[in-house]
Amino acid sequence: MTQITLTINGETKTIEAPPMKRLLDLIREDLHLTGTKEGCGEGECGSCSVLMNGELVNSCLVPALQANGARICTIEGISTKGRLHPIQQCFLERGGAQCGICTPGMILATHHLLEKYPQPTLLQIQEGLAGNLCRCTGYTRIFDAVQQAILKTQQPTNN
Amino acid sequence: MPDLLQTVGFSPIRKEGAAKVLGQAKYVDDLSFPGMWFGATVRSSIARGRIVSITFDPAIPWDEFVIVTAADIPGQNTIVHLTHDHRCLASDRVNHPDEPILLLAHPDRAVLPAAVAGVHITYKELPGVFTIEESEAPNAPAIWSPAPADHQHSTQKNTFKTYLMESGDTSNLDHIFATADYIVEGEYRTGAQEQLYIENNGVIAEYSATDGVTVHGSLQCPYYLVHALELVFNLPEEKCRVIQTETGGAFGGKEDFPSVIGSHAALLAMKSGHPVKICYDRAEDMAGTTKRHPSRSRHRTAVSKDGKILAGEIDFALDGGAYATLTPVVLSRGTIHAPGPYHWPALRVRAKAMATNLPPHGAFRGFGAPQSIFATERHMNKIAKVVGLSPEELRRRNLLGIGDHTATGQLITDTVNMQHLLTRALDESSYHAKRAEFARTNPSSPIKRGMGFATFFHGAGFTGSGERRLNSLVHIELTPEGRPQILVSATEFGQGTNTILCQVAAETLHLPYEDVLIAQPDTSHVPNSGPTVASRTAMIVGKLVERASQSLRNTLSPYLPSTSETSTTPYTPAEFRSAALAYLAEHGTLVASARYEAPGDILWDDESYRGAAYPAYAWAVYVAEVAVDTTTYSATCTDFYALQEVGKVLHPVLAKGQIEGGVAQGIGYALYEKCVWQKGHMANNQMTNYIMPTSADLPPIRVAFEEIPSVHGPFGAKGIGELPMDGPAPAILNAIEDATGIAFTEIPLLPEDIFERMTSTPESGSEDLEPTNAGPYFSETTA
C-alpha cells in the first residue's frame, strides 16, 4: 500500500492504496465518485476520462501512484454548487446525452477541448472528441451541444 | 400561438437528463449494497464437447469463495426465452465457447480473475459447426443429439425454425420464371454485429427465503427476467422481483441476455447469503453475450423487360448460434421484411435459422430486418442493372402504394407515398447532381465517389399476433402530492422512453410536462406493459399511456372545474392538483389503467403466415455518398441523408437522435464492425480491434421527417427505434457500386475486402456484373 495525496475537484485527499491500482478505481471506490465510468478498461472508449493537471486522461490507464500530487477534476467537479456548467446545460438541451454512460467523459473531453481551442472548428471538435466513444447519438447532437457551448463559454475557465 | 401546455411535437428536456450530465445517474456498477459480494463466471474454452473433469487450483483459498454449479439450481437448469434449450449453467457438455459452467463469488472483486483462472476444466472435444453452410451440410454433426423436445418438429437436425411465406400466384411460379424476360439471381451476406453498448451487462442480486429473489440490473425487459427467475428458482412470479437501474445503452443486447446474468447473480446470492454483483468487463461481455445474427440471402427474381417484378424466390438463412434465444422471432421479422416495400405478384420466401457452435445470437436493433433488407436493396440494384434501368426507375416501377397489399396480404392503408419520398430524398440529397459531378471527376481521381440509396419500411410493434399475446397493461397513479406518475415496465436506455411517455401523459392531462412523473421500473410496483423492444414503446405503450391518462382525467372530472368548450386549457395545473388531493382525501389512492386492445382490422394468421404483420410501418428513403480510395482501398461514407415517414414526431430532438444514432450503427455495420471468429470464439473481443465509428469517422447525418399521423399511436406516432438500422448498409454498398462499378454483396466491407476484389479476379463477397463473367449468379432468358 502506498499513501497517495491528490487534489480531487479542489479538495485535497490522502488515500492508502496499492500503487498500481487504477486511478479509475481509486476515484470510484475510495473517493466514492461514481460519475467516472468504465467502458472498456483499455483506453479506447474514454468513458473514464478525467482531467489530470488540466490534461485529459483515461483514468483506467493511470496507476494511482502516478496521480500522487496531481490535480484531478471529475464530472462531479464540473458543476458548481449543483448548477450546471454551460457545457452540461448544452448537452442537456441539445440532446447530447442519450443513455448517459459516455456523457461524463464526453463533457470532460469537451471542457478540455474548449480550453485548448476556445473557438474550435467542426473538424477540431470531431478530432478532439474522437477518443470518446458514443454508441447512441451518432455524435451529431454532441457536436451541436459543443457548438452551442462555445457560444456560452467564451472565457476559458480553470479547473 | 402554441398552447403553453403543449408538449407533444416540442422538445422538452429529457426527464433523467440532468442526472446524466451531472454524473449523478446511478448505473448498476455505481450501486453498492451492505455486505455485497462480487461474482464471476467460469466459461468453456472449447466450442463443443463433454466436460470430463473440473479441478481447483490448490493455491487458491477456496473456502473464502462460494461456488455454484448446475447442481445448485433449485428449479430448472434453463434460461427460458421461447424455448427451454438454453441452459443456465452447463453441466455435462458445452455447446459454444465461453459457455457458463461455474460461478464464483467473493467479498473482494480483485481476487476473482485469478480464481476464475484457477478452475481447470478438461473436455472430450467434439467437432464443432461454425457456419450456416457447415450446419446445413448433410454430413454435419448434429449439435442436438438427440434433439430436445423443442426441436423435434424441425425438419433438419440443426434447424431451430423454418418459415414459408407465400404470396400471390405461387402455384404458377415455374411458369412465370420460364416465360420471364429476365431471371436475376444473387447471394448476399451479412456478418455478426456487437451491440457495443458502452455500459457492459451487469446486475446485483439479493435473495431471502421469505421474499425470494430480487435483481437490480441494466436491462430492457424486466418481466423477461422475472419469468426466467421463476423457472430457475421454482418460485412464483410475486417472489421474483426485478428493478431496472439506469441503463447505459442496450440496442437489444439487454433484451434476452439479462436473463442469463441475472439468474447467475441470483444463484450466487442464494448460496452466499449476500447480495452479489456481477458486472462483466468488456472482453467478457463481447465474447460471452449475444450479437446480431449473421445471415445469407439468396434471391431469384423474374422480371419483365420493362422492369416489373413478376415473381420472386427468396431463401433467407440465419446463424442462430448454439441456443435458440429469440432466434425464431428474429427470423420472422427478417422474413416479413425480406420483400421490402415492393409489389410482388408471386413470391415465395423460405426462411430457416440454423444452430452452430457459436455463442447464441440474440436481439439487436432491427431484429432480422437489417439482414434481409440489405439483400433485397442490393438485389434491386442488380435487377436495375440487368434490365437497363436506373436504380431509381426500377424501384419506381415496383414500389407499393396506397391500396396495394404487402407480401403477407396486408392492405396498405397508410397514406404514405413512397414515390414522393423517393423524389424528395433524391432531391434534398442532390443525388442526381452529385452523380453527374462524380461521373466527371472520377476518371481522373484516385478517389472514386458514388451515390446510392435504399428504400425500405419497418413494422412497428410485435409481429403478427404478438401484441395480442402480450396483452400489455399500463397504470397511472396519483402520488400523495397529487401528481400523476406513469407505471410501466417500458424502460429508458437512452432512446427517451421516460420523456416521450411523460409528454403523452402531460398533453392528455393538460398539465405541464414537468408535473408528470414516471416510476423506476420495479416489477413489484409496475405492471407488465411488455418488453422494451420492437419499436413498440412510442406507438403501443404510448397509446396505453394516453388511454390511461384519459381514464385518470375522467375519474377526476367531478373534482375538476367544468370544462368550457372554447378553452384549450380546461383547468389549471393548480386546479388539477386540488382535484387530485380532494380525490385522494376521499378515496385514499387512485390508479387508472389501460390494457391493450387489438385494432379490429389488424388480424394475423400464424399458420398461413398471412395477414396484417404489423399495425403500422415506418417508411424511409436513405441516401449515402461514399468515397473509395483506390490507393488505400478504404471506403468512407462522406455524406448521409435520411428521410422517413414515422407518423407524428413526439419529440423532434430525441427522434433525430434516434435516427442519427441508428444510421451511425448502420455505417459501422457496413464498413467497420467485424466479429472475427476462431472456432466459435470471438477473437477480437475488445474495443481496440472491434472498430465502431468514432466522431472522426462519421459523415454529416442529415435527418428529415414526413409526418402523417397514424391512428395506432398516441397523437399519431409510430415506431422509430429500429428503422434507421435497416437502410445505411445497402445504401452504402449501392453507392460503392456506383463509385467503383463493383457490386459487393457482403458486409462488413473492410479495406482488405476491397483490396482483395480490386487486385484479383472476382472472389466471394463480390460479383462481376458482366454477363459473360458472372457465372451461376446471373442468367438471362428471353421468352
mmCIF file of C-alpha atoms in Angstrom, chain B residues 225-434:
data_model
loop_
_atom_site.group_PDB
_atom_site.id
_atom_site.type_symbol
_atom_site.label_atom_id
_atom_site.label_comp_id
_atom_site.label_asym_id
_atom_site.label_seq_id
_atom_site.Cartn_x
_atom_site.Cartn_y
_atom_site.Cartn_z
ATOM 1 C CA LEU B 225 -36.033 -11.722 -16.295
ATOM 2 C CA VAL B 226 -38.891 -12.323 -13.842
ATOM 3 C CA HIS B 227 -40.069 -15.231 -15.965
ATOM 4 C CA ALA B 228 -36.544 -16.631 -16.279
ATOM 5 C CA LEU B 229 -36.082 -16.475 -12.480
ATOM 6 C CA GLU B 230 -39.397 -18.240 -11.865
ATOM 7 C CA LEU B 231 -38.088 -21.346 -13.612
ATOM 8 C CA VAL B 232 -34.513 -21.272 -12.297
ATOM 9 C CA PHE B 233 -35.680 -20.836 -8.697
ATOM 10 C CA ASN B 234 -39.013 -22.609 -8.954
ATOM 11 C CA LEU B 235 -40.669 -19.595 -7.355
ATOM 12 C CA PRO B 236 -43.974 -17.891 -8.102
ATOM 13 C CA GLU B 237 -43.917 -14.618 -10.037
ATOM 14 C CA GLU B 238 -44.512 -12.500 -6.922
ATOM 15 C CA LYS B 239 -41.283 -13.807 -5.399
ATOM 16 C CA CYS B 240 -39.188 -12.820 -8.391
ATOM 17 C CA ARG B 241 -38.671 -9.089 -8.399
ATOM 18 C CA VAL B 242 -36.692 -7.128 -10.978
ATOM 19 C CA ILE B 243 -35.684 -3.484 -10.759
ATOM 20 C CA GLN B 244 -34.168 -1.721 -13.732
ATOM 21 C CA THR B 245 -31.266 0.569 -12.891
ATOM 22 C CA GLU B 246 -30.123 3.376 -15.180
ATOM 23 C CA THR B 247 -29.076 1.571 -18.337
ATOM 24 C CA GLY B 248 -26.102 2.687 -20.389
ATOM 25 C CA GLY B 249 -27.231 1.598 -23.832
ATOM 26 C CA ALA B 250 -28.857 -1.678 -24.842
ATOM 27 C CA PHE B 251 -29.865 -1.909 -28.549
ATOM 28 C CA GLY B 252 -31.314 -5.379 -27.986
ATOM 29 C CA GLY B 253 -28.191 -6.579 -26.193
ATOM 30 C CA LYS B 254 -30.015 -6.280 -22.882
ATOM 31 C CA GLU B 255 -33.247 -7.848 -24.082
ATOM 32 C CA ASP B 256 -32.607 -11.557 -23.664
ATOM 33 C CA PHE B 257 -29.172 -11.658 -22.079
ATOM 34 C CA PRO B 258 -30.067 -10.244 -18.626
ATOM 35 C CA SER B 259 -31.992 -13.467 -18.036
ATOM 36 C CA VAL B 260 -28.622 -15.231 -18.021
ATOM 37 C CA ILE B 261 -26.519 -12.895 -15.911
ATOM 38 C CA GLY B 262 -29.485 -12.120 -13.633
ATOM 39 C CA SER B 263 -30.068 -15.807 -12.912
ATOM 40 C CA HIS B 264 -26.361 -16.328 -12.284
ATOM 41 C CA ALA B 265 -26.055 -13.499 -9.762
ATOM 42 C CA ALA B 266 -29.224 -14.642 -8.022
ATOM 43 C CA LEU B 267 -27.858 -18.190 -7.638
ATOM 44 C CA LEU B 268 -24.694 -16.804 -6.048
ATOM 45 C CA ALA B 269 -26.779 -14.550 -3.774
ATOM 46 C CA MET B 270 -28.860 -17.504 -2.620
ATOM 47 C CA LYS B 271 -25.856 -19.695 -1.860
ATOM 48 C CA SER B 272 -23.671 -16.988 -0.288
ATOM 49 C CA GLY B 273 -26.382 -15.240 1.698
ATOM 50 C CA HIS B 274 -25.049 -11.913 0.424
ATOM 51 C CA PRO B 275 -26.111 -9.508 -2.282
ATOM 52 C CA VAL B 276 -23.912 -10.354 -5.294
ATOM 53 C CA LYS B 277 -22.873 -8.025 -8.075
ATOM 54 C CA ILE B 278 -21.784 -9.337 -11.452
ATOM 55 C CA CYS B 279 -20.596 -6.704 -13.909
ATOM 56 C CA TYR B 280 -18.794 -8.063 -16.950
ATOM 57 C CA ASP B 281 -15.707 -6.375 -18.232
ATOM 58 C CA ARG B 282 -15.614 -5.539 -21.914
ATOM 59 C CA ALA B 283 -13.764 -8.652 -23.038
ATOM 60 C CA GLU B 284 -16.175 -10.981 -21.239
ATOM 61 C CA ASP B 285 -19.201 -9.052 -22.455
ATOM 62 C CA MET B 286 -18.086 -9.181 -26.075
ATOM 63 C CA ALA B 287 -17.071 -12.848 -26.029
ATOM 64 C CA GLY B 288 -19.919 -14.167 -23.935
ATOM 65 C CA THR B 289 -23.067 -12.239 -24.835
ATOM 66 C CA THR B 290 -25.364 -12.141 -27.846
ATOM 67 C CA LYS B 291 -24.764 -10.454 -31.215
ATOM 68 C CA ARG B 292 -26.731 -9.752 -34.358
ATOM 69 C CA HIS B 293 -27.360 -12.964 -36.338
ATOM 70 C CA PRO B 294 -25.147 -13.470 -39.384
ATOM 71 C CA SER B 295 -27.244 -14.072 -42.484
ATOM 72 C CA ARG B 296 -27.275 -15.396 -46.003
ATOM 73 C CA SER B 297 -29.946 -14.401 -48.517
ATOM 74 C CA ARG B 298 -30.428 -15.898 -51.950
ATOM 75 C CA HIS B 299 -32.673 -14.087 -54.381
ATOM 76 C CA ARG B 300 -34.067 -15.343 -57.655
ATOM 77 C CA THR B 301 -36.329 -12.876 -59.389
ATOM 78 C CA ALA B 302 -38.333 -12.988 -62.591
ATOM 79 C CA VAL B 303 -38.536 -9.575 -64.227
ATOM 80 C CA SER B 304 -40.159 -8.240 -67.374
ATOM 81 C CA LYS B 305 -38.126 -6.247 -69.858
ATOM 82 C CA ASP B 306 -39.847 -3.065 -68.738
ATOM 83 C CA GLY B 307 -38.579 -3.641 -65.206
ATOM 84 C CA LYS B 308 -41.670 -5.022 -63.481
ATOM 85 C CA ILE B 309 -41.055 -7.708 -60.897
ATOM 86 C CA LEU B 310 -43.094 -10.743 -61.920
ATOM 87 C CA ALA B 311 -42.120 -13.247 -59.258
ATOM 88 C CA GLY B 312 -39.512 -13.921 -56.666
ATOM 89 C CA GLU B 313 -37.975 -16.643 -54.601
ATOM 90 C CA ILE B 314 -36.002 -15.654 -51.526
ATOM 91 C CA ASP B 315 -34.089 -18.079 -49.343
ATOM 92 C CA PHE B 316 -33.199 -16.436 -46.063
ATOM 93 C CA ALA B 317 -30.950 -18.154 -43.535
ATOM 94 C CA LEU B 318 -29.693 -17.059 -40.141
ATOM 95 C CA ASP B 319 -26.914 -18.401 -37.959
ATOM 96 C CA GLY B 320 -28.597 -18.731 -34.576
ATOM 97 C CA GLY B 321 -25.611 -19.837 -32.513
ATOM 98 C CA ALA B 322 -25.862 -22.672 -30.026
ATOM 99 C CA TYR B 323 -29.218 -21.935 -28.364
ATOM 100 C CA ALA B 324 -32.460 -20.588 -29.735
ATOM 101 C CA THR B 325 -32.842 -17.462 -27.526
ATOM 102 C CA LEU B 326 -35.077 -15.190 -29.636
ATOM 103 C CA THR B 327 -33.955 -16.599 -32.974
ATOM 104 C CA PRO B 328 -37.393 -17.712 -34.235
ATOM 105 C CA VAL B 329 -38.738 -14.181 -33.802
ATOM 106 C CA VAL B 330 -35.674 -12.592 -35.367
ATOM 107 C CA LEU B 331 -36.129 -14.943 -38.295
ATOM 108 C CA SER B 332 -39.782 -13.994 -38.512
ATOM 109 C CA ARG B 333 -39.116 -10.264 -38.704
ATOM 110 C CA GLY B 334 -36.357 -10.834 -41.222
ATOM 111 C CA THR B 335 -38.703 -12.969 -43.322
ATOM 112 C CA ILE B 336 -41.532 -10.466 -43.309
ATOM 113 C CA HIS B 337 -39.211 -7.585 -44.210
ATOM 114 C CA ALA B 338 -37.417 -9.524 -46.976
ATOM 115 C CA PRO B 339 -39.839 -8.462 -49.747
ATOM 116 C CA GLY B 340 -39.278 -4.782 -48.927
ATOM 117 C CA PRO B 341 -41.797 -2.112 -49.901
ATOM 118 C CA TYR B 342 -42.404 -3.641 -53.326
ATOM 119 C CA HIS B 343 -45.229 -5.289 -55.152
ATOM 120 C CA TRP B 344 -44.610 -8.988 -55.836
ATOM 121 C CA PRO B 345 -47.258 -10.663 -58.000
ATOM 122 C CA ALA B 346 -45.904 -14.013 -56.812
ATOM 123 C CA LEU B 347 -43.409 -14.591 -54.046
ATOM 124 C CA ARG B 348 -42.084 -17.478 -52.041
ATOM 125 C CA VAL B 349 -39.813 -16.816 -49.066
ATOM 126 C CA ARG B 350 -38.207 -19.812 -47.417
ATOM 127 C CA ALA B 351 -36.517 -18.945 -44.171
ATOM 128 C CA LYS B 352 -34.558 -21.005 -41.703
ATOM 129 C CA ALA B 353 -32.386 -20.497 -38.673
ATOM 130 C CA MET B 354 -29.501 -22.895 -38.185
ATOM 131 C CA ALA B 355 -27.728 -23.888 -34.993
ATOM 132 C CA THR B 356 -23.956 -23.505 -34.839
ATOM 133 C CA ASN B 357 -21.407 -23.777 -32.036
ATOM 134 C CA LEU B 358 -21.147 -20.025 -31.687
ATOM 135 C CA PRO B 359 -22.432 -18.236 -28.597
ATOM 136 C CA PRO B 360 -26.176 -17.722 -29.103
ATOM 137 C CA HIS B 361 -27.056 -14.765 -31.280
ATOM 138 C CA GLY B 362 -29.846 -12.604 -29.981
ATOM 139 C CA ALA B 363 -31.684 -9.343 -30.266
ATOM 140 C CA PHE B 364 -30.105 -6.323 -31.886
ATOM 141 C CA ARG B 365 -31.946 -3.265 -33.173
ATOM 142 C CA GLY B 366 -33.721 -4.228 -36.376
ATOM 143 C CA PHE B 367 -34.090 -7.874 -35.369
ATOM 144 C CA GLY B 368 -33.542 -9.674 -38.685
ATOM 145 C CA ALA B 369 -34.777 -6.855 -40.881
ATOM 146 C CA PRO B 370 -31.383 -5.209 -41.484
ATOM 147 C CA GLN B 371 -30.141 -8.559 -42.758
ATOM 148 C CA SER B 372 -32.932 -9.280 -45.231
ATOM 149 C CA ILE B 373 -33.323 -5.637 -46.312
ATOM 150 C CA PHE B 374 -29.601 -5.451 -47.074
ATOM 151 C CA ALA B 375 -30.017 -8.313 -49.509
ATOM 152 C CA THR B 376 -33.191 -7.017 -51.111
ATOM 153 C CA GLU B 377 -31.892 -3.483 -51.600
ATOM 154 C CA ARG B 378 -28.647 -4.739 -53.133
ATOM 155 C CA HIS B 379 -30.648 -7.089 -55.315
ATOM 156 C CA MET B 380 -32.921 -4.296 -56.570
ATOM 157 C CA ASN B 381 -29.839 -2.507 -57.860
ATOM 158 C CA LYS B 382 -28.729 -5.674 -59.573
ATOM 159 C CA ILE B 383 -32.108 -6.104 -61.219
ATOM 160 C CA ALA B 384 -31.967 -2.495 -62.389
ATOM 161 C CA LYS B 385 -28.567 -3.047 -63.954
ATOM 162 C CA VAL B 386 -29.647 -6.232 -65.699
ATOM 163 C CA VAL B 387 -32.823 -4.670 -67.074
ATOM 164 C CA GLY B 388 -31.016 -1.479 -68.031
ATOM 165 C CA LEU B 389 -32.896 0.901 -65.766
ATOM 166 C CA SER B 390 -31.591 3.276 -63.149
ATOM 167 C CA PRO B 391 -31.914 2.081 -59.537
ATOM 168 C CA GLU B 392 -34.485 4.853 -59.113
ATOM 169 C CA GLU B 393 -36.623 3.904 -62.100
ATOM 170 C CA LEU B 394 -36.587 0.195 -61.237
ATOM 171 C CA ARG B 395 -37.919 0.999 -57.779
ATOM 172 C CA ARG B 396 -40.495 3.450 -59.083
ATOM 173 C CA ARG B 397 -41.992 0.695 -61.228
ATOM 174 C CA ASN B 398 -42.344 -1.680 -58.278
ATOM 175 C CA LEU B 399 -42.941 0.325 -55.111
ATOM 176 C CA LEU B 400 -46.038 -0.352 -53.062
ATOM 177 C CA GLY B 401 -48.667 2.349 -52.947
ATOM 178 C CA ILE B 402 -51.883 3.015 -51.089
ATOM 179 C CA GLY B 403 -54.368 0.251 -51.780
ATOM 180 C CA ASP B 404 -51.671 -2.302 -52.616
ATOM 181 C CA HIS B 405 -51.060 -5.354 -50.482
ATOM 182 C CA THR B 406 -47.785 -6.319 -48.827
ATOM 183 C CA ALA B 407 -46.369 -9.782 -49.346
ATOM 184 C CA THR B 408 -48.312 -11.019 -46.306
ATOM 185 C CA GLY B 409 -51.522 -9.722 -47.835
ATOM 186 C CA GLN B 410 -51.812 -6.637 -45.664
ATOM 187 C CA LEU B 411 -53.673 -3.773 -47.306
ATOM 188 C CA ILE B 412 -51.628 -0.557 -47.238
ATOM 189 C CA THR B 413 -53.895 1.997 -45.656
ATOM 190 C CA ASP B 414 -51.184 4.427 -44.544
ATOM 191 C CA THR B 415 -51.424 7.452 -46.775
ATOM 192 C CA VAL B 416 -47.692 7.378 -47.323
ATOM 193 C CA ASN B 417 -46.452 7.970 -50.835
ATOM 194 C CA MET B 418 -43.130 6.236 -51.414
ATOM 195 C CA GLN B 419 -42.830 7.802 -54.884
ATOM 196 C CA HIS B 420 -42.911 11.206 -53.248
ATOM 197 C CA LEU B 421 -40.470 10.172 -50.508
ATOM 198 C CA LEU B 422 -38.071 8.959 -53.178
ATOM 199 C CA THR B 423 -38.348 12.192 -55.139
ATOM 200 C CA ARG B 424 -37.825 14.295 -52.065
ATOM 201 C CA ALA B 425 -34.889 12.246 -50.781
ATOM 202 C CA LEU B 426 -33.032 12.239 -54.096
ATOM 203 C CA ASP B 427 -33.690 15.943 -54.476
ATOM 204 C CA GLU B 428 -32.643 17.018 -50.987
ATOM 205 C CA SER B 429 -29.538 14.829 -51.072
ATOM 206 C CA SER B 430 -28.567 16.244 -54.514
ATOM 207 C CA TYR B 431 -28.348 12.636 -55.661
ATOM 208 C CA HIS B 432 -28.559 13.308 -59.382
ATOM 209 C CA ALA B 433 -26.371 16.406 -59.366
ATOM 210 C CA LYS B 434 -23.677 14.643 -57.383
#
